[in-house]
Amino acid sequence: MRQIGIIVIGTSLGGMHALSVLLGALPPDFDPPIAAVQHRYRFSNESLPAYLRTKSKLPVVDVDDKLFIRPRHVYLAPADYHLLVERGSFDLSKDPAVKYSRPSIDVLFESAADAYRAQCVGVLLTGSNDDGAQGLVRIKKQGGFVIVEDPASAEAPEMPQSGIDTAQVDRILPLERIGPYLVELWRQSRT
Amino acid sequence: MSQAAFNPAAEQEKLDLEMVEIHLLTEGIYRHYGFDFRDYSLPSMRRRIWKRVYAEGLSTISALQEKVLHDSGCMERLLLDLSINTTAMFRDPTFYLAFRNKVVPILRTYPFVRIWHAGCSTGEEVWSMAMLLTEEGIYNRCRIYATDINEAVLQKAKDGIFPIASMQENTSNYISAGGKDTFSEYYTARYDYAIFRPSLRENIVFAQHNLVTDASFNQFNVIFCRNVLIYFNNALQERVQQLFLNSLDNFGILGLGRKESIRFTSVADSYEEIDAEERLYRRVR
């Protein structure tokens, strides 16, 4: 079965709710590390991680540069930095915005795809632009697995729709089923 | 969109080849031009290099290597890609606020203050610090050494001429940072540019310095290095943190970027936190 090295999630408009539903469905012993980009305002403070901490059974961390990637943790891209994945640790960058966004979903997805290759699982949720679609393409190119929220159930359908239009998607699921599906993937990977 | 079937062995080979190419490129640049990017962090390097590959109309990193080694203009352009860090005046205003409230009172007790701003890029944050110190009434006792690896951006920093379009953001940062005067009085608008008061530059020394290869050049009371180390790998961060530690006086202040930390380096125990959130540290041993 597919080993899961990392799960990367991207979302913008409607993402706070979507992330809380998805993370809330994961049990506290859910091993694979999760890294998420939610488009955030440049000066946004601690409110996003604080909110998600109330919904997730896993610890939620705003990433510092060079932080080690550990199992059973949810990592968030900090405001106004790109979040990049190196095998085993995170990198931050202040490079220009991609798709008008910093943090950018494409930047996270592409770096995770290169670092974890077939062990990378990408999840694209609700959002109002096309950030993330190119990242999904890269994940597929490296042999990873890609899940997109069903645009019909998404608060803002543009982002998942552009993912479906651009990349070869493995699963299209309504929001409520994504968390349970990740648990299923993980359980299979252990057998 | 149709996509070829995934072939793990072929993709693996391509990535390994890419690593070889990045290694050869940085090694070639080091040997020919002396710029050392060999210990820059891989994920950002990879993005920046590919951006330059495409911008030059090329398709492989090897082709970029050839062009860079034979065309110094191409090297200049790659150097800008790899070393320019975008910045703004009073960026992360709360950092400046914390500096004003928690560090300035310490500096007031010193007869003379030496500040090193390492990796100052185009200089916006250096000019910001000159304003802050002026408003706090201690600028005449301070000297700021502003350094960067890149001569071109250093010249911009020295000129103190910035796009007028950025002044709205700068003004709002200035206010959030606890600015005590009127920001617009610091500059004169000329066409699309804001020319900053030359008097602010009086106690700033601009000089080229390479954090990767150069040694310490003085003892300092304060060192700023914000959002530069994120581009370095662990080994290089370690080297530069040692350099900073050895360049700081006892009780000297270290200010890093908002999401940079000393806790993953061996110097962590040499500092205490002045403001954990703003990444302001004080050397205690």
Coordinates of C-alpha atoms in Angstrom, one line a residue, chain B residues 22 74 123 125-126 134 138 167 199 206 236 252 256 268 281:
Chain B
I22 CA 22.2 22.3 -8.9
C74 CA 23.5 36.4 -16.8
G123 CA 17.8 49.5 2.9
E125 CA 14.6 48.8 7.3
V126 CA 17.9 50.6 7.8
T134 CA 16.2 60.0 15.8
I138 CA 19.8 58.8 20.5
M167 CA 4.7 55.2 0.8
S199 CA 20.6 63.7 7.4
F206 CA 27.1 51.0 3.9
L236 CA 25.2 27.7 7.1
G252 CA 24.2 42.6 23.0
L256 CA 15.7 38.1 13.7
A268 CA 20.3 29.0 21.7
Y281 CA 17.2 38.2 22.0

